Amino acid sequence: MDPEIVRWLARPEARALLADLPSYDEATALTTAARLRAEGLDPTRAAALLTQLRLRARARTKFGEFADGMLFTADGLEQASRLEVAAGHAGRFAAASLATVHGLGCGIGADAMAMSALGVTVAAVDADPTTAAIADANLRAWPDSRARAGRAEDVELPTDPLRARAGAWLDPARRTPGVADARGRTRRIFRLEEISPSWDSVLDVARRVPATGVKLSPSLPHDIPPLGTEAQWTSYDGEVLECAVWWGPLVRHEGRTARVLRHDRSPVEVDQSMADADPPAAPSLGAMGPWLYEADRAVTRAGLTGAVTAATSGEELEPGLGYVTAGTATDVPFARRYAVRDVLPFSTKVLRPYLRERGITGLTIKKRGIRIDDERLRRDLRIGRGAGDGASTTVLLTRVAGEQCVLVIDPA
Ligand SMILES: C[S@@+](CC[C@H](N)C(=O)[O-])C[C@H]1O[C@@H](n2cnc3c(N)ncnc32)[C@H](O)[C@@H]1O
């Protein structure tokens, strides 16, 4: 797709055509394209409409009903911040009363749209002209916010950003073009040296514009965020999506924090003041309590499992694994609770008869801190995923006080 086609897709007649098409269906897509061509539409435009229809359907998981008014590229959709996450980014800029944010590598403009919706004007660039044209089309509801083709490194930032109430937002590209995995998705880059714009460029922007934020990989090492910043790991429905680093007036809690988002709950934030600085560890396997807490992965990535020990008066099974044992049942909005049914040694010779005697024929395997091939374990245990005629249960393969073990658990 080229910027010219994007400009056509953004026009009212193309939007009307798109709105009139039936929902995307692989089986009828070719017929729909043929019908559009038969009605006199240029084949490139017909194909572009079908592509948008397909991407909109896919985009609904990220953007809900807003997807129906947006334009996409496949890559841009994959890299875009999901609606709830973009709203969190935008909230920081709005709360800092910024007038303008420079979006330096705006993609299809998901973050820029969220900022604009909260009253912050965005001046965005993207190095890819087609992507920039799409972002500009997606920003049409906010005429002051614009996106254009350009490199982040060439943007003239305000000389007095405080007076201009200007901020900067970067979401560097984290993928290697052309390298696709088995499912056709481009491979993610987790090396800070390989992001674009570069980490040095990000630091340079943050030196010049006090209100700067950047979205990075959730695997960001803890020693990278500069002193005085806030590094926030965010998860959505249990999957950690990013670590954003915030500078200056955008910092809410200096240090490491976690933001836990779930589709059915309000956001929950965890910071270091809520966490045991030195979380107590379970002294032995025998000291396991009746309740097990699994910290949300954003909390674990942020190194804040101490917030779970603090909230439950519990002890970590093993430092850094994100599991806490406790004697009482407490509702913790950033951890999942399980009842511990049994604690077994890590041995298929023990586990196989244990499952057989209880008529358990379906097993959910969770593991943390242990390397094991699930499929091979299932073969050794002669057990499937679904219960079939029997019962099913969940096991956690992990370490407690350095000892490998199997915890048989029930979600509370
Ligand atoms: C991860 S995407 C941004 C997604 C965006 N936050 C959103 O929610 O839609 C990163 C974008 O940065 C752009 N990019 C990479 N290097 C750039 C550079 N040096 N200057 C400007 N844009 C760049 C890529 O073309 C890509 O569209």
Coordinates of C-alpha atoms and ligand atoms in Angstrom, one line a residue:
M1 CA 0.0 0.0 0.0
D2 CA 1.3 3.5 -0.8
P3 CA 0.4 6.8 0.7
E4 CA -1.7 7.7 -2.3
I5 CA -4.0 4.7 -1.7
V6 CA -4.2 5.7 2.0
R7 CA -5.3 9.2 1.0
W8 CA -8.0 7.6 -1.1
L9 CA -9.1 5.3 1.7
A10 CA -9.4 8.3 4.0
R11 CA -11.8 10.1 1.5
P12 CA -15.6 10.0 2.4
E13 CA -16.5 7.9 -0.7
A14 CA -14.0 5.2 0.2
R15 CA -15.1 5.2 3.9
A16 CA -18.7 4.9 2.7
L17 CA -17.8 1.9 0.5
L18 CA -16.0 0.3 3.4
A19 CA -18.9 0.8 5.7
D20 CA -21.3 -0.8 3.2
L21 CA -19.2 -4.0 2.8
P22 CA -20.3 -7.1 4.7
S23 CA -18.1 -8.2 7.6
Y24 CA -14.9 -9.8 6.5
D25 CA -15.2 -13.5 5.6
E26 CA -12.3 -15.3 4.1
A27 CA -14.7 -17.5 2.1
T28 CA -16.4 -14.6 0.3
A29 CA -13.5 -12.1 0.1
L30 CA -12.7 -12.9 -3.5
T31 CA -16.3 -12.6 -4.6
T32 CA -16.6 -9.3 -2.8
A33 CA -13.4 -8.0 -4.5
A34 CA -14.7 -9.3 -7.9
R35 CA -18.1 -7.5 -7.3
L36 CA -16.3 -4.2 -6.5
R37 CA -14.2 -4.5 -9.7
A38 CA -17.3 -5.3 -11.7
E39 CA -18.9 -2.1 -10.4
G40 CA -16.0 -0.2 -11.9
L41 CA -13.6 0.1 -9.0
D42 CA -9.9 0.1 -9.8
P43 CA -8.4 -3.3 -8.7
T44 CA -5.8 -1.8 -6.4
R45 CA -8.5 0.2 -4.6
A46 CA -10.7 -2.9 -4.4
A47 CA -7.9 -4.9 -2.9
A48 CA -7.1 -2.1 -0.5
L49 CA -10.7 -2.0 0.8
L50 CA -10.6 -5.8 1.4
T51 CA -7.3 -5.5 3.2
Q52 CA -8.8 -2.8 5.5
L53 CA -11.9 -4.9 6.1
R54 CA -9.7 -7.8 7.1
L55 CA -7.5 -5.7 9.4
R56 CA -10.5 -4.0 11.0
A57 CA -11.9 -7.4 12.0
R58 CA -8.6 -8.3 13.5
A59 CA -8.2 -4.9 15.2
R60 CA -11.4 -5.3 17.2
T61 CA -9.6 -7.2 19.9
K62 CA -7.2 -4.2 20.4
F63 CA -9.5 -1.3 19.7
G64 CA -13.1 -2.5 20.1
E65 CA -15.7 -0.6 18.1
F66 CA -13.1 2.2 17.4
A67 CA -11.5 -0.2 14.9
D68 CA -14.4 0.4 12.6
G69 CA -13.3 4.0 12.0
M70 CA -9.6 3.4 11.7
L71 CA -7.2 2.5 8.9
F72 CA -4.4 0.0 9.4
T73 CA -1.3 -1.7 8.0
A74 CA -0.7 -5.2 9.2
D75 CA 2.6 -4.3 10.8
G76 CA 1.1 -1.0 12.2
L77 CA -1.7 -2.9 13.8
E78 CA 0.6 -5.5 15.4
Q79 CA 2.8 -2.8 16.9
A80 CA 0.1 -0.4 18.0
S81 CA -0.6 0.1 21.7
R82 CA -4.0 -1.5 22.6
L83 CA -6.7 0.9 23.5
E84 CA -6.5 0.5 27.3
V85 CA -2.7 0.8 27.3
A86 CA -2.7 3.9 25.0
A87 CA -5.3 5.5 27.4
G88 CA -2.8 5.0 30.3
H89 CA 0.0 6.6 28.3
A90 CA -2.2 9.5 27.3
G91 CA -3.4 10.0 30.9
R92 CA 0.1 10.8 32.0
F93 CA 0.5 13.5 29.4
A94 CA -2.9 15.0 30.1
A95 CA -2.4 14.9 33.9
A96 CA 0.9 16.8 33.4
S97 CA -1.2 19.6 31.6
L98 CA 0.8 19.4 28.5
A99 CA -0.4 21.3 25.4
T100 CA 1.5 19.4 22.7
V101 CA 3.2 16.1 22.5
H102 CA 5.8 15.2 19.8
G103 CA 5.1 11.7 18.8
L104 CA 8.4 10.5 17.4
G105 CA 7.6 7.3 15.5
C106 CA 3.8 7.3 15.8
G107 CA 2.9 4.1 13.9
I108 CA -0.7 4.1 12.9
G109 CA -1.4 6.6 15.7
A110 CA -3.0 4.6 18.5
D111 CA -1.2 6.5 21.2
A112 CA -1.6 9.8 19.3
M113 CA -5.4 9.2 19.1
A114 CA -5.7 8.5 22.8
M115 CA -3.7 11.7 23.7
S116 CA -5.8 13.8 21.3
A117 CA -9.0 12.4 22.8
L118 CA -7.8 13.7 26.2
G119 CA -7.2 17.2 24.8
V120 CA -3.5 17.0 24.2
T121 CA -2.5 18.1 20.6
V122 CA -0.1 15.7 18.9
A123 CA 2.6 16.6 16.4
A124 CA 3.6 13.2 15.1
V125 CA 6.1 11.8 12.6
D126 CA 6.8 8.3 11.3
A127 CA 9.7 7.3 9.1
D128 CA 7.4 5.2 6.9
P129 CA 5.3 7.5 4.7
T130 CA 2.4 5.0 4.3
T131 CA 2.2 4.5 8.1
A132 CA 2.4 8.3 8.7
A133 CA -0.5 8.8 6.2
I134 CA -2.6 6.3 8.0
A135 CA -1.9 7.9 11.4
D136 CA -2.9 11.3 9.9
A137 CA -6.1 9.8 8.6
N138 CA -6.8 8.2 12.0
L139 CA -6.3 11.6 13.7
R140 CA -9.0 13.3 11.5
A141 CA -11.4 13.8 14.5
W142 CA -8.8 16.2 16.1
P143 CA -7.8 18.7 13.4
D144 CA -5.0 20.2 15.5
S145 CA -3.3 16.8 15.8
R146 CA -1.4 15.8 12.6
A147 CA 1.1 13.1 11.5
R148 CA 3.6 13.5 8.7
A149 CA 6.4 11.4 7.2
G150 CA 9.7 12.1 8.9
R151 CA 12.5 10.8 11.0
A152 CA 12.4 11.3 14.7
E153 CA 16.0 12.4 14.7
D154 CA 15.2 15.3 12.3
V155 CA 12.3 16.8 14.3
E156 CA 13.0 20.3 15.6
L157 CA 12.0 20.0 19.3
P158 CA 11.0 23.2 21.1
T159 CA 13.9 25.2 22.6
D160 CA 11.9 26.0 25.7
P161 CA 9.6 23.0 26.2
L162 CA 8.5 24.1 29.7
R163 CA 7.1 27.4 28.4
A164 CA 5.6 25.6 25.3
R165 CA 4.2 22.9 27.7
A166 CA 5.5 20.4 25.2
G167 CA 6.3 16.7 25.8
A168 CA 7.7 13.8 23.8
W169 CA 6.5 10.2 23.3
L170 CA 8.6 7.5 21.6
D171 CA 7.6 4.0 20.9
P172 CA 10.6 2.7 19.0
A173 CA 10.1 -0.1 16.5
R174 CA 11.2 -3.4 18.1
R175 CA 11.1 -5.8 15.1
T176 CA 13.5 -7.0 12.5
P177 CA 11.8 -6.4 9.1
G178 CA 11.5 -9.6 7.0
V179 CA 12.2 -12.1 9.7
A180 CA 8.9 -14.0 10.4
D181 CA 8.1 -16.7 12.8
A182 CA 6.1 -19.9 12.0
R183 CA 2.9 -17.9 12.4
G184 CA 4.0 -15.3 10.0
R185 CA 4.6 -12.6 12.6
T186 CA 7.8 -10.5 12.4
R187 CA 10.2 -11.4 15.1
R188 CA 10.4 -9.1 18.1
I189 CA 13.7 -7.5 19.0
F190 CA 14.6 -7.5 22.7
R191 CA 18.0 -5.9 22.3
L192 CA 18.0 -2.3 23.3
E193 CA 20.8 -1.6 20.8
E194 CA 18.5 -2.6 18.0
I195 CA 15.5 -0.3 18.5
S196 CA 14.7 2.5 16.2
P197 CA 14.9 5.4 17.0
S198 CA 18.0 4.4 19.1
W199 CA 18.2 4.4 22.9
D200 CA 20.8 7.2 22.5
S201 CA 18.2 9.3 20.6
V202 CA 15.6 8.6 23.3
L203 CA 18.0 9.8 26.0
D204 CA 18.9 12.8 23.9
V205 CA 15.2 13.7 23.6
A206 CA 14.7 13.2 27.4
R207 CA 17.6 15.6 28.1
R208 CA 16.0 18.3 25.9
V209 CA 12.3 17.7 26.8
P210 CA 11.7 17.1 30.5
A211 CA 8.2 15.5 29.9
T212 CA 9.4 12.5 27.9
G213 CA 8.0 8.9 27.9
V214 CA 9.2 5.9 25.9
K215 CA 7.6 2.4 25.5
L216 CA 10.1 -0.4 25.6
S217 CA 10.1 -4.2 25.7
P218 CA 8.9 -5.8 28.9
S219 CA 12.2 -7.6 29.1
L220 CA 14.0 -4.3 29.8
P221 CA 16.7 -5.0 32.4
H222 CA 16.2 -3.2 35.7
D223 CA 19.5 -1.2 35.5
I224 CA 18.6 0.6 32.2
P225 CA 16.1 3.2 33.3
P226 CA 18.0 6.3 34.4
L227 CA 17.8 7.5 38.0
G228 CA 14.9 9.7 38.8
T229 CA 12.7 8.0 36.1
E230 CA 9.7 5.7 36.6
A231 CA 9.8 2.4 34.8
Q232 CA 6.3 0.9 34.6
W233 CA 5.6 -2.7 33.4
T234 CA 2.0 -3.1 32.1
S235 CA 0.1 -6.3 31.6
Y236 CA -3.3 -6.9 30.0
D237 CA -5.2 -10.0 31.1
G238 CA -2.0 -11.5 32.5
E239 CA 0.2 -10.8 29.4
V240 CA 3.0 -8.3 30.0
L241 CA 3.0 -6.0 27.1
E242 CA 5.6 -3.3 27.7
C243 CA 7.8 -1.4 30.1
A244 CA 7.4 2.3 29.7
V245 CA 10.0 4.7 31.1
W246 CA 8.8 8.1 32.2
W247 CA 10.8 11.3 32.9
G248 CA 10.2 14.6 34.7
P249 CA 6.6 15.6 35.3
L250 CA 5.3 12.3 33.9
V251 CA 6.8 10.4 36.9
R252 CA 4.2 9.3 39.4
H253 CA 6.4 7.0 41.6
E254 CA 10.1 7.1 41.0
G255 CA 11.6 3.6 40.5
R256 CA 9.8 0.5 39.3
T257 CA 6.0 0.2 39.2
A258 CA 3.5 -2.2 37.7
R259 CA 0.1 -1.5 36.1
V260 CA -2.3 -4.4 35.9
L261 CA -5.1 -4.2 33.4
R262 CA -7.9 -6.7 33.0
H263 CA -10.8 -6.5 30.6
D264 CA -13.3 -6.8 33.5
R265 CA -11.7 -4.5 36.1
S266 CA -10.3 -1.0 36.8
P267 CA -6.6 -0.6 36.4
V268 CA -4.5 -1.4 39.5
E269 CA -1.0 0.1 40.1
V270 CA 1.7 -1.3 42.3
D271 CA 4.7 0.7 43.4
Q272 CA 7.7 0.1 45.6
S273 CA 6.1 1.7 48.7
M274 CA 3.6 -1.1 48.7
A275 CA 6.2 -3.9 48.6
D276 CA 8.3 -5.6 51.2
A277 CA 11.8 -4.3 50.4
D278 CA 13.3 -7.7 51.2
P279 CA 10.4 -10.2 50.8
P280 CA 10.6 -13.1 53.2
A281 CA 11.2 -16.5 51.6
A282 CA 9.6 -19.8 52.5
P283 CA 12.2 -21.7 54.6
S284 CA 11.4 -25.2 53.3
L285 CA 8.9 -27.2 51.3
G286 CA 7.3 -28.3 54.6
A287 CA 6.5 -24.6 55.4
M288 CA 4.0 -24.3 52.5
G289 CA 0.8 -22.7 53.6
P290 CA -2.7 -23.7 52.3
W291 CA -2.8 -20.7 49.9
L292 CA -0.7 -19.9 46.9
Y293 CA -0.6 -16.5 45.2
E294 CA 0.7 -16.0 41.7
A295 CA 1.8 -12.4 41.2
D296 CA 0.6 -10.8 38.0
R297 CA 3.5 -11.0 35.5
A298 CA 3.8 -7.2 35.3
V299 CA 4.4 -7.3 39.1
T300 CA 7.0 -10.0 38.8
R301 CA 8.8 -8.3 35.9
A302 CA 8.9 -5.1 37.9
G303 CA 10.5 -7.0 40.8
L304 CA 7.6 -6.2 43.0
T305 CA 6.6 -9.7 44.3
G306 CA 7.2 -8.1 47.7
A307 CA 3.8 -6.3 47.3
V308 CA 2.2 -9.8 47.3
T309 CA 4.1 -10.9 50.4
A310 CA 3.2 -7.6 52.1
A311 CA -0.5 -7.9 51.1
T312 CA -0.8 -11.5 52.3
S313 CA 1.7 -11.7 55.1
G314 CA 3.2 -14.5 52.9
E315 CA 6.5 -15.8 51.9
E316 CA 8.0 -16.2 48.4
L317 CA 8.5 -19.8 47.2
E318 CA 11.7 -18.8 45.6
P319 CA 13.1 -15.3 45.1
G320 CA 12.0 -13.8 41.7
L321 CA 9.6 -16.5 40.6
G322 CA 6.5 -14.6 41.5
Y323 CA 4.8 -17.2 43.8
V324 CA 3.9 -16.6 47.4
T325 CA 2.7 -19.0 50.0
A326 CA 0.4 -17.8 52.8
G327 CA -1.7 -19.1 55.7
T328 CA -4.8 -16.9 54.9
A329 CA -7.0 -16.1 52.0
T330 CA -6.8 -12.5 50.9
D331 CA -8.2 -10.8 47.8
V332 CA -5.2 -9.2 46.1
P333 CA -6.1 -7.4 42.8
F334 CA -2.6 -8.0 41.4
A335 CA -2.3 -11.7 42.2
R336 CA -4.2 -14.8 41.5
R337 CA -5.0 -17.1 44.5
Y338 CA -5.0 -20.9 44.4
A339 CA -5.8 -23.4 47.1
V340 CA -2.9 -25.9 47.6
R341 CA -4.3 -29.4 47.6
D342 CA -1.0 -31.3 47.8
V343 CA 2.7 -30.9 47.7
L344 CA 4.6 -33.7 45.9
P345 CA 8.2 -34.3 45.1
F346 CA 9.2 -33.6 41.5
S347 CA 9.0 -37.2 40.1
T348 CA 6.8 -38.8 37.4
K349 CA 7.0 -42.0 39.4
V350 CA 5.1 -40.2 42.2
L351 CA 2.9 -38.1 40.1
R352 CA 1.6 -40.8 37.7
P353 CA 0.0 -43.0 40.4
Y354 CA -1.2 -39.9 42.3
L355 CA -3.2 -38.8 39.2
R356 CA -4.4 -42.3 38.4
E357 CA -5.7 -43.0 41.9
R358 CA -7.7 -39.9 41.8
G359 CA -9.2 -40.5 38.3
I360 CA -7.5 -37.4 36.9
T361 CA -7.3 -37.6 33.2
G362 CA -6.8 -34.0 32.2
L363 CA -3.9 -31.8 33.4
T364 CA -3.1 -28.1 33.2
I365 CA 0.6 -27.7 33.6
K366 CA 2.1 -24.4 35.0
K367 CA 5.8 -24.1 35.5
R368 CA 8.1 -21.5 36.9
G369 CA 11.8 -21.9 37.5
I370 CA 12.0 -25.3 36.0
R371 CA 12.8 -26.3 32.5
I372 CA 10.7 -29.1 31.2
D373 CA 9.1 -30.2 28.0
D374 CA 5.4 -30.2 28.7
E375 CA 4.6 -32.7 25.9
R376 CA 7.2 -35.1 27.1
L377 CA 5.9 -34.9 30.6
R378 CA 2.3 -35.5 29.4
R379 CA 3.6 -38.6 27.5
D380 CA 5.4 -39.8 30.6
L381 CA 2.3 -39.3 32.7
R382 CA 0.1 -40.7 29.9
I383 CA -2.3 -37.7 30.4
G384 CA -3.9 -35.2 28.0
R385 CA -5.1 -31.7 28.3
G386 CA -8.9 -32.2 28.4
A387 CA -10.4 -34.3 31.1
G388 CA -12.3 -36.7 28.9
D389 CA -14.4 -39.0 31.1
G390 CA -12.3 -38.3 34.2
A391 CA -11.4 -35.2 36.3
S392 CA -8.9 -32.5 35.6
T393 CA -6.5 -30.6 37.8
T394 CA -3.8 -28.0 37.7
V395 CA -0.2 -28.6 38.8
L396 CA 2.6 -26.1 39.3
L397 CA 6.1 -27.4 38.7
T398 CA 8.4 -25.1 40.6
R399 CA 11.0 -24.8 43.3
V400 CA 10.5 -24.1 47.0
A401 CA 13.5 -23.1 48.9
G402 CA 15.7 -24.5 46.2
E403 CA 13.9 -27.8 46.0
Q404 CA 12.0 -28.9 42.9
C405 CA 8.4 -29.9 43.6
V406 CA 4.9 -30.3 42.2
L407 CA 2.1 -28.3 43.8
V408 CA -1.4 -29.6 43.0
I409 CA -3.6 -26.5 43.1
D410 CA -7.1 -25.3 42.5
P411 CA -7.9 -21.7 41.3
A412 CA -9.8 -19.9 44.1
Ligands
LIG1 C1 6.0 0.5 17.6 S1 5.5 1.5 16.3 C2 4.6 2.8 17.1 C3 3.2 2.4 17.4 C4 2.4 3.5 18.1 N1 2.8 3.8 19.4 C5 0.9 3.1 18.1 O1 0.4 2.9 19.1 O2 0.3 3.0 17.0 C6 7.1 2.3 15.9 C7 7.1 3.1 14.6 O3 8.3 3.8 14.6 C8 8.7 4.1 13.3 N2 10.1 4.4 13.2 C9 11.2 3.6 13.4 N3 12.3 4.3 13.4 C10 11.9 5.6 13.2 C11 12.6 6.8 13.2 N4 14.0 6.8 13.2 N5 12.0 8.0 13.0 C12 10.6 8.0 13.0 N6 9.9 6.8 13.0 C13 10.5 5.7 13.2 C14 8.3 2.8 12.5 O4 8.0 3.1 11.2 C15 7.0 2.4 13.3 O5 5.8 2.8 12.6

